[in-house]
Short mmCIF file of C-alpha atoms and ligand atoms in Angstrom, two decimals:
data_model
loop_
_atom_site.label_atom_id
_atom_site.label_comp_id
_atom_site.label_asym_id
_atom_site.label_seq_id
_atom_site.Cartn_x
_atom_site.Cartn_y
_atom_site.Cartn_z
CA MET A 15 0.24 0.26 -0.49
CA ALA A 16 3.44 1.93 0.10
CA GLY A 17 2.36 4.93 -1.30
CA ASN A 18 -1.21 5.57 -1.49
CA LYS A 19 -2.72 5.27 1.87
CA ASN A 20 -6.05 6.01 0.67
CA ALA A 21 -6.43 3.62 -0.99
CA THR A 22 -8.85 0.49 0.28
CA GLU A 23 -7.63 -3.60 0.63
CA VAL A 24 -9.77 -5.45 -1.73
CA LEU A 25 -9.12 -9.10 1.52
CA LEU A 26 -9.73 -12.23 0.23
CA ALA A 27 -12.32 -14.26 2.32
CA ASP A 28 -9.78 -17.10 3.85
CA ALA A 29 -8.04 -16.92 7.00
CA ALA A 30 -5.50 -14.55 6.15
CA GLY A 31 -8.24 -12.37 5.07
CA ILE A 32 -10.14 -12.18 7.48
CA ALA A 33 -6.70 -11.90 10.26
CA ARG A 34 -6.28 -8.50 8.46
CA ALA A 35 -10.19 -7.56 8.67
CA ALA A 36 -9.72 -8.10 12.94
CA ALA A 37 -6.07 -6.41 13.16
CA ILE A 38 -7.68 -3.05 11.85
CA LEU A 39 -10.73 -3.48 13.10
CA GLU A 40 -8.22 -3.85 16.95
CA ARG A 41 -6.47 -0.24 16.65
CA GLY A 42 -10.04 1.34 15.28
CA GLY A 43 -10.29 1.37 11.56
CA LEU A 44 -13.62 0.68 9.47
CA VAL A 45 -14.08 -2.96 6.92
CA ALA A 46 -17.37 -3.36 4.78
CA VAL A 47 -17.98 -7.10 6.05
CA PRO A 48 -19.71 -9.27 4.08
CA THR A 49 -23.29 -10.93 5.61
CA GLU A 50 -26.36 -13.20 4.62
CA THR A 51 -28.61 -9.97 3.73
CA VAL A 52 -26.30 -6.90 2.32
CA TYR A 53 -22.44 -5.32 3.11
CA GLY A 54 -21.97 -3.63 6.60
CA LEU A 55 -19.62 -1.77 7.04
CA ALA A 56 -18.02 -2.21 10.53
CA ALA A 57 -16.53 -1.06 13.32
CA ARG A 58 -15.63 -1.51 16.91
CA ALA A 59 -18.49 -0.64 19.02
CA ASP A 60 -17.01 0.01 21.81
CA ASN A 61 -14.41 2.39 20.92
CA ALA A 62 -16.38 6.13 20.43
CA ALA A 63 -13.77 7.74 17.79
CA ALA A 64 -13.88 3.89 15.71
CA VAL A 65 -18.18 4.91 15.74
CA ALA A 66 -17.01 8.62 14.60
CA LYS A 67 -15.51 7.29 11.62
CA ILE A 68 -18.87 5.05 10.28
CA TYR A 69 -20.92 7.93 10.38
CA ALA A 70 -18.22 10.51 8.27
CA ALA A 71 -17.86 7.35 6.22
CA LYS A 72 -21.12 7.47 5.12
CA GLY A 73 -22.21 10.47 5.46
CA ARG A 74 -25.12 9.90 7.76
CA PRO A 75 -27.06 11.69 9.67
CA ASP A 76 -25.83 11.09 14.20
CA PHE A 77 -29.28 10.91 14.62
CA ASN A 78 -29.66 7.49 12.86
CA PRO A 79 -28.55 4.50 15.32
CA LEU A 80 -27.08 1.61 14.31
CA ILE A 81 -27.17 -2.07 14.41
CA VAL A 82 -25.08 -4.04 16.62
CA HIS A 83 -23.43 -7.84 15.51
CA VAL A 84 -22.89 -10.28 18.19
CA THR A 85 -22.04 -13.60 17.74
CA GLY A 86 -25.32 -15.16 19.74
CA ALA A 87 -27.15 -14.72 22.87
CA GLU A 88 -24.93 -15.38 25.77
CA GLN A 89 -22.68 -12.36 24.03
CA ALA A 90 -25.96 -10.16 23.58
CA GLY A 91 -26.43 -10.39 26.63
CA CYS A 92 -23.53 -8.06 28.13
CA TYR A 93 -25.45 -4.62 26.14
CA ALA A 94 -28.85 -5.12 26.48
CA ALA A 95 -31.80 -6.61 28.74
CA ILE A 96 -32.46 -9.45 26.93
CA ASN A 97 -35.53 -10.30 28.28
CA SER A 98 -37.70 -14.21 27.99
CA GLN A 99 -39.86 -13.30 24.84
CA ALA A 100 -36.45 -11.73 22.81
CA ARG A 101 -34.38 -15.01 24.13
CA GLU A 102 -37.12 -17.44 22.44
CA LEU A 103 -36.71 -14.78 18.89
CA MET A 104 -33.16 -15.12 19.97
CA ASP A 105 -33.02 -19.48 19.65
CA ALA A 106 -35.87 -19.52 17.28
CA TYR A 107 -33.55 -16.89 13.99
CA TRP A 108 -29.97 -16.53 14.91
CA PRO A 109 -28.09 -16.83 13.49
CA GLY A 110 -30.33 -15.34 10.29
CA PRO A 111 -31.42 -12.01 9.07
CA LEU A 112 -33.60 -10.60 12.64
CA THR A 113 -32.26 -7.37 14.68
CA LEU A 114 -33.89 -7.58 17.38
CA VAL A 115 -34.35 -3.73 19.24
CA LEU A 116 -33.82 -4.35 23.39
CA PRO A 117 -33.11 -2.19 26.36
CA LEU A 118 -29.24 -1.01 26.56
CA ARG A 119 -27.49 -1.97 29.61
CA ALA A 120 -26.50 1.07 31.72
CA ASP A 121 -23.87 -0.71 32.08
CA SER A 122 -23.36 -2.17 27.90
CA GLY A 123 -19.84 -0.10 27.44
CA LEU A 124 -20.88 0.66 24.48
CA ALA A 125 -20.00 3.78 22.43
CA PRO A 126 -22.84 6.73 23.23
CA ALA A 127 -22.71 6.91 19.06
CA VAL A 128 -24.21 3.54 18.16
CA THR A 129 -27.24 3.98 19.82
CA ALA A 130 -27.58 8.21 18.83
CA GLY A 131 -29.01 8.88 22.46
CA LEU A 132 -31.54 6.15 22.65
CA PRO A 133 -32.01 3.47 25.61
CA THR A 134 -32.79 0.65 23.32
CA LEU A 135 -30.59 -1.02 20.97
CA ALA A 136 -30.10 -3.03 18.15
CA LEU A 137 -28.88 -6.22 17.97
CA ARG A 138 -28.58 -9.25 15.81
CA ALA A 139 -26.02 -12.59 14.99
CA PRO A 140 -25.96 -12.87 11.43
CA ALA A 141 -25.19 -15.85 10.05
CA HIS A 142 -22.69 -15.34 7.66
CA PRO A 143 -19.12 -17.87 7.96
CA VAL A 144 -17.00 -14.94 6.84
CA MET A 145 -18.79 -12.41 9.60
CA ARG A 146 -19.09 -15.52 11.67
CA ASP A 147 -15.06 -15.58 11.90
CA LEU A 148 -14.85 -12.84 12.02
CA LEU A 149 -16.54 -11.93 14.79
CA GLU A 150 -15.52 -14.71 16.99
CA SER A 151 -12.23 -13.74 17.04
CA LEU A 152 -12.81 -10.18 18.41
CA ASP A 153 -13.35 -9.35 22.21
CA PHE A 154 -15.77 -6.88 21.06
CA PRO A 155 -18.93 -6.29 19.12
CA LEU A 156 -19.28 -4.54 15.52
CA ALA A 157 -21.29 -2.08 14.72
CA ALA A 158 -22.49 -1.96 11.05
CA PRO A 159 -24.62 0.08 8.95
CA SER A 160 -25.29 -1.42 5.01
CA ALA A 161 -22.42 -0.60 3.58
CA ASN A 162 -23.21 2.44 1.09
CA ARG A 163 -22.94 6.00 0.90
CA SER A 164 -25.90 7.33 3.41
CA GLY A 165 -29.35 7.17 1.19
CA TYR A 166 -27.65 5.41 -1.64
CA ILE A 167 -28.61 1.37 -2.24
CA SER A 168 -27.81 -1.13 0.45
CA PRO A 169 -24.69 -2.88 -1.49
CA THR A 170 -24.70 -6.93 -2.23
CA SER A 171 -21.25 -7.48 -3.36
CA ALA A 172 -17.84 -6.17 -2.90
CA GLN A 173 -17.66 -4.13 -5.52
CA HIS A 174 -20.92 -1.95 -4.67
CA VAL A 175 -19.18 -0.84 -1.57
CA LEU A 176 -16.33 0.52 -3.76
CA GLU A 177 -18.64 2.34 -5.77
CA THR A 178 -19.45 4.67 -2.62
CA LEU A 179 -16.59 4.01 -0.28
CA ASP A 180 -13.36 3.17 -2.05
CA GLY A 181 -10.25 5.26 -1.05
CA ARG A 182 -13.15 6.18 2.24
CA ILE A 183 -12.34 3.22 4.46
CA ASP A 184 -9.60 0.72 5.10
CA ALA A 185 -10.62 -2.75 3.55
CA VAL A 186 -13.70 -4.17 2.52
CA ILE A 187 -13.99 -8.44 2.75
CA ASP A 188 -14.57 -10.33 -1.09
CA GLY A 189 -16.62 -12.76 0.14
CA GLY A 190 -19.02 -12.88 -2.86
CA ALA A 191 -22.47 -11.62 -3.44
CA CYS A 192 -25.29 -12.11 -0.22
CA GLU A 193 -27.46 -14.68 -0.18
CA ALA A 194 -31.17 -12.67 1.26
CA GLY A 195 -29.74 -9.73 -0.42
CA LEU A 196 -32.19 -7.73 1.72
CA GLU A 197 -31.87 -5.98 5.28
CA SER A 198 -32.68 -7.89 7.82
CA THR A 199 -35.97 -8.18 9.90
CA ILE A 200 -36.20 -5.34 12.80
CA LEU A 201 -38.55 -6.44 15.59
CA ALA A 202 -39.01 -4.28 18.67
CA VAL A 203 -39.62 -6.37 21.98
CA ARG A 204 -40.86 -4.19 23.95
CA ALA A 205 -41.05 -3.58 28.01
CA ASP A 206 -44.94 -4.37 27.94
CA GLY A 207 -44.42 -7.65 26.06
CA SER A 208 -45.29 -6.46 22.45
CA LEU A 209 -43.68 -6.71 19.23
CA GLU A 210 -43.24 -4.00 16.84
CA GLU A 211 -41.84 -4.56 13.12
CA LEU A 212 -39.56 -1.65 12.44
CA ARG A 213 -38.85 -2.85 9.14
CA PRO A 214 -39.64 -5.87 7.08
CA GLY A 215 -36.78 -8.36 5.84
CA PRO A 216 -35.82 -11.99 4.77
CA ILE A 217 -38.10 -13.18 8.18
CA ARG A 218 -41.74 -13.02 8.73
CA ILE A 219 -43.07 -13.25 12.40
CA ASP A 220 -45.84 -15.19 12.95
CA GLY A 221 -48.89 -14.03 14.69
CA PRO A 222 -49.80 -10.21 16.34
CA VAL A 223 -46.89 -8.28 15.58
CA GLY A 224 -47.77 -4.72 15.13
CA ALA A 225 -46.59 -2.73 12.21
CA SER A 226 -44.40 0.38 11.52
CA SER A 227 -44.88 1.28 8.45
CA GLY A 228 -43.98 5.00 6.18
CA ARG A 229 -43.82 7.08 9.17
CA THR A 230 -42.05 10.68 8.40
CA ASP A 231 -41.40 12.01 11.47
CA ALA A 232 -38.67 13.67 13.01
CA SER A 233 -38.91 11.93 16.02
CA ILE A 234 -38.87 8.36 13.48
CA GLU A 235 -37.35 5.77 15.69
CA ALA A 236 -35.83 3.54 12.97
CA PRO A 237 -34.81 5.83 10.18
CA GLY A 238 -34.29 3.31 7.81
CA GLN A 239 -38.18 3.75 7.76
CA LEU A 240 -38.34 6.89 6.13
CA ALA A 241 -40.28 7.04 3.24
CA SER A 242 -37.34 8.03 1.09
CA HIS A 243 -34.46 5.74 1.31
CA TYR A 244 -32.14 3.76 -0.51
CA ALA A 245 -32.51 5.78 -3.77
CA PRO A 246 -30.59 4.96 -6.94
CA GLY A 247 -30.49 8.73 -8.01
CA LYS A 248 -32.93 8.75 -10.87
CA PRO A 249 -36.25 8.82 -11.58
CA MET A 250 -37.81 6.09 -10.11
CA ARG A 251 -41.53 3.93 -11.56
CA ILE A 252 -42.85 1.13 -9.55
CA ASN A 253 -45.97 -1.80 -10.61
CA ALA A 254 -45.00 -0.77 -14.14
CA GLU A 255 -46.13 -3.27 -16.80
CA ALA A 256 -43.72 -1.97 -19.82
CA ALA A 257 -40.82 0.16 -20.84
CA GLY A 258 -41.93 3.76 -20.77
CA THR A 259 -39.68 6.25 -23.58
CA SER A 260 -36.08 6.47 -21.69
CA GLU A 261 -37.07 4.24 -18.70
CA PHE A 262 -33.97 1.41 -17.72
CA LEU A 263 -36.94 -1.62 -16.77
CA ILE A 264 -36.15 -3.20 -13.80
CA GLY A 265 -38.50 -6.85 -14.82
CA PHE A 266 -40.24 -9.69 -12.80
CA GLY A 267 -41.30 -12.67 -14.13
CA ASN A 268 -43.20 -13.25 -17.44
CA ILE A 269 -42.21 -9.01 -17.66
CA ALA A 270 -38.91 -9.45 -19.17
CA GLY A 271 -36.61 -6.37 -18.51
CA ASP A 272 -33.43 -4.49 -19.18
CA CYS A 273 -32.10 -6.06 -16.12
CA THR A 274 -34.63 -9.20 -14.68
CA LEU A 275 -35.15 -9.75 -11.05
CA SER A 276 -36.46 -13.24 -11.49
CA ALA A 277 -38.07 -14.71 -14.61
CA SER A 278 -39.21 -17.68 -13.59
CA GLY A 279 -41.10 -15.31 -10.61
CA ASP A 280 -39.84 -16.24 -7.67
CA LEU A 281 -39.57 -14.24 -4.68
CA ASN A 282 -36.40 -15.00 -2.40
CA GLU A 283 -34.15 -14.92 -6.58
CA ALA A 284 -35.99 -11.35 -6.76
CA ALA A 285 -34.76 -9.80 -3.33
CA ALA A 286 -31.09 -11.29 -3.43
CA ARG A 287 -30.96 -9.94 -7.06
CA LEU A 288 -33.28 -6.53 -5.79
CA TYR A 289 -29.81 -4.35 -5.48
CA ASP A 290 -27.45 -5.77 -8.33
CA CYS A 291 -30.84 -4.37 -10.09
CA LEU A 292 -31.14 -1.38 -9.26
CA HIS A 293 -27.08 -0.51 -9.19
CA GLN A 294 -27.05 -0.99 -12.31
CA ALA A 295 -30.57 0.29 -13.76
CA ALA A 296 -28.83 3.65 -11.46
CA ALA A 297 -25.19 2.79 -13.88
CA SER A 298 -26.92 2.61 -16.90
CA ASP A 299 -27.52 5.92 -19.28
CA HIS A 300 -30.88 5.63 -18.88
CA PRO A 301 -32.29 9.10 -16.85
CA ARG A 302 -35.33 7.00 -15.45
CA ILE A 303 -36.28 3.93 -14.40
CA ALA A 304 -39.29 1.32 -13.82
CA ILE A 305 -40.11 -1.89 -12.24
CA ALA A 306 -42.78 -4.61 -13.01
CA PRO A 307 -44.65 -5.01 -10.34
CA VAL A 308 -44.02 -7.85 -7.35
CA PRO A 309 -46.19 -9.59 -6.06
CA ASP A 310 -46.76 -8.49 -2.25
CA GLU A 311 -46.25 -11.77 0.08
CA GLY A 312 -43.47 -13.77 2.18
CA ILE A 313 -40.48 -11.80 1.02
CA GLY A 314 -42.67 -9.71 -1.37
CA LYS A 315 -43.57 -7.43 1.51
CA ALA A 316 -40.47 -6.63 2.19
CA ILE A 317 -38.71 -6.35 -1.57
CA ASN A 318 -42.49 -3.59 -1.91
CA ASP A 319 -40.83 -1.83 1.18
CA ARG A 320 -37.65 -1.34 -0.31
CA LEU A 321 -38.36 -0.37 -3.96
CA ARG A 322 -41.68 2.06 -2.55
CA ARG A 323 -38.63 3.96 -0.60
CA ALA A 324 -36.76 3.69 -3.57
CA ALA A 325 -39.59 5.53 -5.93
CA THR A 326 -40.30 8.23 -3.00
CA PRO A 327 -38.41 11.01 -4.45
CA PRO A 328 -36.13 13.88 -1.56
CA GLU A 329 -37.33 16.31 -0.32
O1 TXA B 430 -28.90 -6.67 7.68
C1 TXA B 430 -28.85 -6.04 8.06
O2 TXA B 430 -29.52 -5.03 9.23
C2 TXA B 430 -27.58 -4.64 7.39
C3 TXA B 430 -26.34 -5.84 7.58
C4 TXA B 430 -25.64 -5.00 7.71
O3 TXA B 430 -26.83 -5.95 9.52
N1 TXA B 430 -26.98 -3.79 8.42
C5 TXA B 430 -28.38 -2.54 8.10
O4 TXA B 430 -27.85 -1.37 9.19
O5 TXA B 430 -29.05 -2.26 7.31
P1 TXA B 430 -29.09 -0.17 8.16
O6 TXA B 430 -28.03 0.49 9.51
O7 TXA B 430 -28.68 0.39 7.23
O8 TXA B 430 -29.56 0.00 8.53
C6 TXA B 430 -30.34 -0.31 10.63
C7 TXA B 430 -31.34 -0.32 11.18
C8 TXA B 430 -31.47 1.68 10.68
O9 TXA B 430 -33.36 2.22 9.62
C9 TXA B 430 -31.29 2.29 11.68
O10 TXA B 430 -32.38 3.36 12.39
C10 TXA B 430 -31.77 1.13 12.96
O11 TXA B 430 -31.72 -0.21 11.94
N2 TXA B 430 -31.85 1.24 14.15
C11 TXA B 430 -30.62 0.63 14.70
N3 TXA B 430 -30.91 0.53 16.40
C12 TXA B 430 -31.94 1.19 16.64
C13 TXA B 430 -33.48 1.01 17.08
N4 TXA B 430 -32.58 1.13 18.92
N5 TXA B 430 -33.84 1.65 17.32
C14 TXA B 430 -34.97 1.78 16.77
N6 TXA B 430 -34.22 1.44 15.36
C15 TXA B 430 -32.51 0.65 15.12
MG1 MG B 431 -28.65 1.03 5.48
#
């Protein structure tokens, strides 16, 4: 790296790459890491200077708190109060794409910026083997938002990460394409025992869960819920049956596009390919984007949630 101290190192997802990432994180650096949902931009969560670098690299507003990644329920218990309901959810869905919002422990030792001053903490134990090996090798948890400049499309490949963060972060581990392709489901476990879904995602919880969608107020709890988010930087039209003039069409099922989410109409494949198609659409010569209807069932609900936000122009 001699002569170019700002270059972002691209690390292989092998033991040496993971060890190198661990060393960078130990000393308070930033490393983008693959998870089963999207790539995360990781820093040690117990270090205020390291966490501040995440906000600076992303250009993220400091009122938007971060998810802390842990190896499992035991480590989670060091940072948040875990009631029986939270424990059951962890046992059922961890490791995996479920983030739980729980009461922050007063003695957590986490950098205050992680929670942006909230009395709650978002925790997740990821399933991706590379991320798990990395977490197991560390004696601190990792704060990690999606590894993109704030407001932009989430990354599902190392290449996507470099598109907006090259030169702004120390390293990225190239673990290939993310399997789920959509950010984790976020569920708040309230003191009164109720559950509130703050962000739909790959995991659908059965039973009575209150949904909070489309909030736009300034006192928002999870800014990822803001109406306009994940924007491709061009006007976008949803539920399109065909491309209009100068539109890049993202297809689904029997509507074939310039790029297609899933020709066979498979919603899991569509979720995994969504951000890659949006990145292609954003990079194309077309000034506008249109996207075919996606059935609002199963993970299709989470896909449509992201599409509505991508199609809402910023205020
Ligand atoms: O799949 C994922 O969740 C990915 C990977 C990297 O784990 N991470 C991710 O992070 O999507 P981010 O920062 O892009 O989205 C996290 C969301 C934000 O909308 C944030 O506002 C919300 O989680 N959040 C974090 N802490 C919270 C808290 N204490 N209460 C409510 N929402 C919170
Ligand atoms: Mg994000």
